Short mmCIF file of C-alpha atoms and ligand atoms in Angstrom, two decimals:
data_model
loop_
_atom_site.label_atom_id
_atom_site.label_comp_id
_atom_site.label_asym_id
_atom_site.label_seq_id
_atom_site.Cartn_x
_atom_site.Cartn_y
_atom_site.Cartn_z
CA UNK Y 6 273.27 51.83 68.25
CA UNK Y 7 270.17 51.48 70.32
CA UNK Y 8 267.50 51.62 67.34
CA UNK Y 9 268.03 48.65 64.63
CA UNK Y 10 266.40 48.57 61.49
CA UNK Y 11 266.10 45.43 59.46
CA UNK Y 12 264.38 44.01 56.25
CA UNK Y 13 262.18 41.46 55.55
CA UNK Y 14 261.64 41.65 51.89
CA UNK Y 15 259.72 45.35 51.87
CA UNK Y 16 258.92 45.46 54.82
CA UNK Y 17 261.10 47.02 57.69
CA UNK Y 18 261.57 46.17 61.31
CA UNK Y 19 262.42 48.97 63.97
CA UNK Y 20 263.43 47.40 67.11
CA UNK Y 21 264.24 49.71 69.79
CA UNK Y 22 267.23 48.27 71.79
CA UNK Y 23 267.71 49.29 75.92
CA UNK Y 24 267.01 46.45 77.53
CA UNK Y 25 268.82 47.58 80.57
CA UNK Y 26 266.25 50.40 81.07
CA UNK Y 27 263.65 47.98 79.51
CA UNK Y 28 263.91 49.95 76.31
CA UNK Y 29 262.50 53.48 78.14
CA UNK Y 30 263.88 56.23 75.59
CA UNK Y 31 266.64 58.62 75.96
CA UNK Y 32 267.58 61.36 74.39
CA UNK Y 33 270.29 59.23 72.21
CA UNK Y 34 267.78 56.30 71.67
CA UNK Y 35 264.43 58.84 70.33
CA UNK Y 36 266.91 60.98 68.34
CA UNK Y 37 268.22 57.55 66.39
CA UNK Y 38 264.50 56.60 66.00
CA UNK Y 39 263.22 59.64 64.72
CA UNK Y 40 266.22 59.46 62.35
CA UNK Y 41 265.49 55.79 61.63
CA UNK Y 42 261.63 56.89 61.05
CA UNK Y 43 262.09 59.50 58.79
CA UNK Y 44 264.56 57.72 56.51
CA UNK Y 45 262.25 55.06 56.06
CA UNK Y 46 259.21 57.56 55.38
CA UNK Y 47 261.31 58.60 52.18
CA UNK Y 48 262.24 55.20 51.26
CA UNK Y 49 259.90 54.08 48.67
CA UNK Y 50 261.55 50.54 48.62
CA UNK Y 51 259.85 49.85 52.47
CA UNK Y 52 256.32 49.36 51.95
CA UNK Y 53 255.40 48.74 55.59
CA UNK Y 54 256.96 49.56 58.95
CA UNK Y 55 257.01 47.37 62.05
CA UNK Y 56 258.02 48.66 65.62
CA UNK Y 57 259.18 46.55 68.49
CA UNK Y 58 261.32 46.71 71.23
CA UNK Y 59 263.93 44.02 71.86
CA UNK Y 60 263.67 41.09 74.62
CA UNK Y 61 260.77 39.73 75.86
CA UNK Y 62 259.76 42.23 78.93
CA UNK Y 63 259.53 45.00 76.44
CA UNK Y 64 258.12 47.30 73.85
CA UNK Y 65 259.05 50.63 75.46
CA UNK Y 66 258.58 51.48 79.07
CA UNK Y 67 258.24 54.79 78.82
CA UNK Y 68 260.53 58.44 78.12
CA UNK Y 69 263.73 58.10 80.43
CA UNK Y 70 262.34 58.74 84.36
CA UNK Y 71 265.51 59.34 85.45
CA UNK Y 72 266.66 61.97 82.35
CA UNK Y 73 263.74 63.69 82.90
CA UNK Y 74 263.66 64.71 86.36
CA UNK Y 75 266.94 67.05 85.72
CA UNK Y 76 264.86 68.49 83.13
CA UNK Y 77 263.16 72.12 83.64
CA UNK Y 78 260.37 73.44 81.28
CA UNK Y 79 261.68 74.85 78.48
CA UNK Y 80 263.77 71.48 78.07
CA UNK Y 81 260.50 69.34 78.68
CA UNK Y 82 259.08 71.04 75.70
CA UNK Y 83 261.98 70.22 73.54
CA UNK Y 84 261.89 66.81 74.81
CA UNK Y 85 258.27 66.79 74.57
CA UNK Y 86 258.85 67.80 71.02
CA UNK Y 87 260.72 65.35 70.00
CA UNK Y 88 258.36 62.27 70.66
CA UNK Y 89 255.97 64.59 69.01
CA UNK Y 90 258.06 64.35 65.84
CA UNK Y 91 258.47 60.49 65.93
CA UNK Y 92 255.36 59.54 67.32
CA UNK Y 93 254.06 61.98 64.16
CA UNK Y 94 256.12 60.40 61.19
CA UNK Y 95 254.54 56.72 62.45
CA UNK Y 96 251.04 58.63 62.12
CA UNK Y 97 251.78 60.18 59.07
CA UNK Y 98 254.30 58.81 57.19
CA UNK Y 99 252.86 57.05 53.85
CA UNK Y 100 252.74 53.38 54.32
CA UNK Y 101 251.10 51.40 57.44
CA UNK Y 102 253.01 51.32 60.88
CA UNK Y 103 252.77 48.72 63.39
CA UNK Y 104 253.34 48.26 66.74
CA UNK Y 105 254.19 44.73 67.63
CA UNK Y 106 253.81 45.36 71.45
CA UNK Y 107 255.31 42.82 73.21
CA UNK Y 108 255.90 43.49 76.75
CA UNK Y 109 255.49 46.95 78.63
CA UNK Y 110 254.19 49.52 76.84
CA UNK Y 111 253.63 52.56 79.13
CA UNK Y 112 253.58 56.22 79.02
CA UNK Y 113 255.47 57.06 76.01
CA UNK Y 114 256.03 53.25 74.73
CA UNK Y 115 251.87 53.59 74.72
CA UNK Y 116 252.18 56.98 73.04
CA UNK Y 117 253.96 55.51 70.13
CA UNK Y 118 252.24 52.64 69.87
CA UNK Y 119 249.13 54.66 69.36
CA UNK Y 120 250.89 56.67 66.72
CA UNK Y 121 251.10 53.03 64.56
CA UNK Y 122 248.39 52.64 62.41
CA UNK Y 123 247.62 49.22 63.69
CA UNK Y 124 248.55 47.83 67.43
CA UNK Y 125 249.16 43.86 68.20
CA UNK Y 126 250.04 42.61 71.54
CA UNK Y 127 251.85 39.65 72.81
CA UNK Y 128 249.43 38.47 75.78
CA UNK Y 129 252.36 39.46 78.51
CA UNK Y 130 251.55 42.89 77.10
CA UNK Y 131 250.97 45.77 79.41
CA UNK Y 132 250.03 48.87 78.33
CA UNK Y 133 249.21 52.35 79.93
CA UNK Y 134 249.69 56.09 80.75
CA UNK Y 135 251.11 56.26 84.36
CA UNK Y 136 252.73 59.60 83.86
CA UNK Y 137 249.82 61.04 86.84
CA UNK Y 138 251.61 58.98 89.42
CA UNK Y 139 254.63 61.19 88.12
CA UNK Y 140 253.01 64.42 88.73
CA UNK Y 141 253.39 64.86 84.87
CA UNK Y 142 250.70 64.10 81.66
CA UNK Y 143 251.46 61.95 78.46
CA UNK Y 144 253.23 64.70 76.41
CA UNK Y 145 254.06 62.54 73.09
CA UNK Y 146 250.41 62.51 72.19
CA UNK Y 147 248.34 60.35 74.46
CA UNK Y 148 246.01 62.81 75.52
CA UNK Y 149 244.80 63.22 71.73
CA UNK Y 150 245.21 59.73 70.62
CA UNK Y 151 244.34 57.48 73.09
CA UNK Y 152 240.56 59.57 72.87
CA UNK Y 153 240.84 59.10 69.78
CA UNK Y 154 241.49 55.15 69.66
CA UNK Y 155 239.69 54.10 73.04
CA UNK Y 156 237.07 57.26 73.17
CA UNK Y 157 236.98 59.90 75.50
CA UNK Y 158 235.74 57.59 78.39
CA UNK Y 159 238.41 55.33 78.53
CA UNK Y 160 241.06 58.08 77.58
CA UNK Y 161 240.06 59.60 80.94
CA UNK Y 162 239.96 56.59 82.85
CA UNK Y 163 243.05 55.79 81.99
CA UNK Y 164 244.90 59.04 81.76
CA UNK Y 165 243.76 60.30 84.96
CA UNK Y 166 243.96 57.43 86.89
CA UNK Y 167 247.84 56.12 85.71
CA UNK Y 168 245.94 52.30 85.64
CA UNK Y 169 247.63 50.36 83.55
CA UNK Y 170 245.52 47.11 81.38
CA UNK Y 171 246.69 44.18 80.52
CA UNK Y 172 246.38 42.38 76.91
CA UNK Y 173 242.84 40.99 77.08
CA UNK Y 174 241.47 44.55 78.56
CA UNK Y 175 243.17 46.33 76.03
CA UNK Y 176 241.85 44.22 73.10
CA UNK Y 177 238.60 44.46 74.60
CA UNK Y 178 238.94 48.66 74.57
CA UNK Y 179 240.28 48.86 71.47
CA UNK Y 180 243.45 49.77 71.93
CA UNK Y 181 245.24 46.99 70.27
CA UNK Y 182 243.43 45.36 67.41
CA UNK Y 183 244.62 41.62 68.50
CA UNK Y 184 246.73 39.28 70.80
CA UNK Y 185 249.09 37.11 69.54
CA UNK Y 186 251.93 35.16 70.06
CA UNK Y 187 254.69 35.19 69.08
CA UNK Y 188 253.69 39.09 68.42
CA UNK Y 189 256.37 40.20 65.84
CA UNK Y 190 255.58 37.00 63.70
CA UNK Y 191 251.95 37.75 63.68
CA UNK Y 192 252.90 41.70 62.72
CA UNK Y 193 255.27 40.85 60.07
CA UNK Y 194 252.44 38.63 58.86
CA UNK Y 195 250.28 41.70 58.27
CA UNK Y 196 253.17 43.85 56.93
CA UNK Y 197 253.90 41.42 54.84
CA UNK Y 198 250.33 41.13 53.22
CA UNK Y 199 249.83 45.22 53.47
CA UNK Y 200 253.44 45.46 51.33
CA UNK Y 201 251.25 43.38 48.36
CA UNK Y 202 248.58 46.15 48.12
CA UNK Y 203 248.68 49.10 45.97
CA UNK Y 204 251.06 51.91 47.63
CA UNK Y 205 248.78 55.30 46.56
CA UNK Y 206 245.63 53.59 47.70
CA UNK Y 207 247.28 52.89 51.23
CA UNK Y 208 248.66 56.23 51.31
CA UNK Y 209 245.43 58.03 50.54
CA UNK Y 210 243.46 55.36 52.98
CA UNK Y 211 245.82 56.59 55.31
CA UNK Y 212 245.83 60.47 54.65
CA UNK Y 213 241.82 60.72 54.86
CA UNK Y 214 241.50 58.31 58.06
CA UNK Y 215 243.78 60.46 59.75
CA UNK Y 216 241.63 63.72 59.17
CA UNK Y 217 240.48 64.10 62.71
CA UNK Y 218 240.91 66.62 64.63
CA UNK Y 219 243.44 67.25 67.78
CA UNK Y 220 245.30 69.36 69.97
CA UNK Y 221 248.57 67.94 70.11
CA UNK Y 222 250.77 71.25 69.91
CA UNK Y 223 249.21 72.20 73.19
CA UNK Y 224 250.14 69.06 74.79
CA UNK Y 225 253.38 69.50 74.35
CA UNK Y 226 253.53 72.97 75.38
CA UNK Y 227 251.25 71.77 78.66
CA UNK Y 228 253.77 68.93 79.62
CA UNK Y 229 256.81 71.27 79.22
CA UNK Y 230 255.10 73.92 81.75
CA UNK Y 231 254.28 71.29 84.54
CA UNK Y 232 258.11 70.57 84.98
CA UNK Y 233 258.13 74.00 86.88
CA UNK Y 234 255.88 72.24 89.44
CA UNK Y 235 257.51 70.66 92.76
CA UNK Y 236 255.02 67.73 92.39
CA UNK Y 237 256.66 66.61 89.05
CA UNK Y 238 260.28 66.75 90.24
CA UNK Y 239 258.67 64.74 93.67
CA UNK Y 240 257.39 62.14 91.20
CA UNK Y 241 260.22 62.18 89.02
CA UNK Y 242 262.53 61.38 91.79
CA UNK Y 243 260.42 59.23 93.56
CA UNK Y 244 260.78 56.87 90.98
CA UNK Y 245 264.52 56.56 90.80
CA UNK Y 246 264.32 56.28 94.69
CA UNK Y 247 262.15 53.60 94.28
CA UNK Y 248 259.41 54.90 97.00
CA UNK Y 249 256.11 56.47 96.48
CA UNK Y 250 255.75 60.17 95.36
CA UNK Y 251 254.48 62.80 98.06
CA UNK Y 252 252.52 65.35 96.19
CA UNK Y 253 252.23 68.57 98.02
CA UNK Y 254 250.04 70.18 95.54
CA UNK Y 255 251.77 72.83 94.03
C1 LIG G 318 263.95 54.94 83.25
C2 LIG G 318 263.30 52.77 83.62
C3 LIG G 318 262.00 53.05 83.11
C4 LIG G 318 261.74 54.36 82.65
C5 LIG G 318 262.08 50.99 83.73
N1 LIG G 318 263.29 51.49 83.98
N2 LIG G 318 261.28 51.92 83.20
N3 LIG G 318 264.24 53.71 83.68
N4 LIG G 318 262.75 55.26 82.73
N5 LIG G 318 260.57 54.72 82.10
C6 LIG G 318 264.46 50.79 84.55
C7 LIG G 318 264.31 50.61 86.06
O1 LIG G 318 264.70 51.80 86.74
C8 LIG G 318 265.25 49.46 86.29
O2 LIG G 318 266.59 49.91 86.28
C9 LIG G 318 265.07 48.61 85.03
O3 LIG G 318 264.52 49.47 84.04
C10 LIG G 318 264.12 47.45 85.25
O4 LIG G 318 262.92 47.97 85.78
P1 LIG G 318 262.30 47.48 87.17
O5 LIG G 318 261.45 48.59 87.68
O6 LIG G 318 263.33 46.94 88.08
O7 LIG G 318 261.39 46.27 86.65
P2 LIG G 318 260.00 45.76 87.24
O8 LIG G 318 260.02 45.73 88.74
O9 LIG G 318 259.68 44.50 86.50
O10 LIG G 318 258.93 46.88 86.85
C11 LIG G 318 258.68 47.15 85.48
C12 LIG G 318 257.88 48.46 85.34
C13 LIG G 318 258.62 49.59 86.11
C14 LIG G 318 256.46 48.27 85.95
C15 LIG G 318 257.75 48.76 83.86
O11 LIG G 318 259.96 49.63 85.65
C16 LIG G 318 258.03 50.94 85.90
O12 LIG G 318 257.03 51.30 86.51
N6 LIG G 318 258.66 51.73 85.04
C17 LIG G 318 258.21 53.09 84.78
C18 LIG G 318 257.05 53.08 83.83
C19 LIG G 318 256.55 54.48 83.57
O13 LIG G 318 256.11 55.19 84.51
N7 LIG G 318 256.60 54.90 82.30
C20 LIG G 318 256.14 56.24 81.91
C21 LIG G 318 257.26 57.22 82.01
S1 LIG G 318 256.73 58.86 81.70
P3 LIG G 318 267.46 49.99 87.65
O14 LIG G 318 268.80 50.41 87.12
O15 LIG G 318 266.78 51.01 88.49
O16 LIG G 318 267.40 48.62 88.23
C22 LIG G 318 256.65 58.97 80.04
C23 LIG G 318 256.31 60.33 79.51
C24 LIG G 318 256.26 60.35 78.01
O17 LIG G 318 256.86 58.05 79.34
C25 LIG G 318 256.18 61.76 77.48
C26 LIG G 318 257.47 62.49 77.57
C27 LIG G 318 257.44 63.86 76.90
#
């Protein structure tokens, strides 16, 4: 069991467990957590939902590198889908998420981070969207959400140029709402106080703030198709050889 789930009076603690691969997601590990996610969704007696990864380099480095350079499109999408689907039910599911981030947070850790409702950071934090340096794009909805967070500006900053920002930038931009430490206390904290308000009125709060508009079916169909390139398998196995990627350009 990579994904644990426990309670602190109504509210509930995910904590996403791979400390090995500092908690980057396989297939095993996103499949328990969308299972974990969507269980709690239904469960009226969890008010509030916290995600965290476990240790203290942490939150979630990313989607598996090393799974997904054996992947080819069609399995990308499916892969892409299924961050979707989690990243989705933290968005949408009817009681605040948040993302006590406390450690890395990059690529997909960032993705579902910004599919929490609210975003702490422990001031180690680190968060970004290197996928570029990958020869691949964010594909569990970073391209929609981080504009939508951050703004368009910074979203393109940082999605184009892989740079990742540290605690105090990322406060500064918006894309956590504060620093703290120790960052799960200070999250609970919040859960906690968001479990004592009136369920419907979070839920509806929730429903009508999310009424923006996005594109994130045609991410995911976008990061699928760039797995037939040869610069994403380059950057994909760059990585696990631990040099830099040569792109060739097509
Ligand atoms: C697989 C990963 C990993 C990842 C870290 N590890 N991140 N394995 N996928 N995303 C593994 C390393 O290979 C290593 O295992 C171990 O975790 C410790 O990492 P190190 O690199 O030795 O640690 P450090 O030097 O401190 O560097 C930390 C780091 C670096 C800066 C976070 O690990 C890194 O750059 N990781 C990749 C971050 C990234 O690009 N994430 C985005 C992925 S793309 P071994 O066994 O080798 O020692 C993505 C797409 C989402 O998320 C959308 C998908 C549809």
């Amino acid at each position: 069991m990579s994904v644990l789930v426990d309670r602190h009076d109504a509210v509930a603690v995910v904590t996403i467990d791979r400390q090995e691969a500092l908690n980057a997601l396989n297939v095993e590990t996103l499949t328990e957590l969308r299972d974990r996610l969507h269980e709690l969704a239904d469960d009226e007696s969890a008010r509030a939902v916290v995600l965290t990864g476990a240790g203290e380099r942490a939150f979630v480095a990313g989607a598996d590198i090393k799974y997904m350079a054996g992947l080819g499109p069609d399995e990308a999408k499916e892969w892409g889908g299924l961050g979707h689907e989690a990243a989705r039910l933290l968005e949408e599911m009817p009681k605040p998420t948040i993302a006590a981030i406390n450690g890395f947070a990059l690529g997909g850790g960032c993705e579902l981070a910004l599919g929490c409702d609210l975003r702490y950071a422990s001031s180690n934090a680190r968060l970004g969207q290197p996928e570029i340096d990958l020869g691949i794009v964010p594909g569990w909805g970073g391209t929609q959400r981080l504009a939508r967070v951050c703004g368009l500006g910074v979203a393109k900053e940082l999605i184009l140029t892989g740079r990742p920002v540290d605690a105090e930038e990322a406060l500064r931009i918006g894309l956590v709402n504060a620093i703290a430490d120790p960052v799960l206390e200070h999250a609970l904290g919040v859960a906690g106080k968001l479990a004592g308000k009136s369920p419907g009125a979070l839920r509806v709060a929730k429903g009508l703030l999310n009424l923006s508009p996005g594109a994130l079916e045609l991410e995911a169909e976008e990061f699928g198709d760039l797995f037939a390139s040869e610069d994403a398998k380059e950057g994909l196995a760059a990585f696990a050889e631990k040099r830099p990627p040569r792109f060739l350009g097509r």
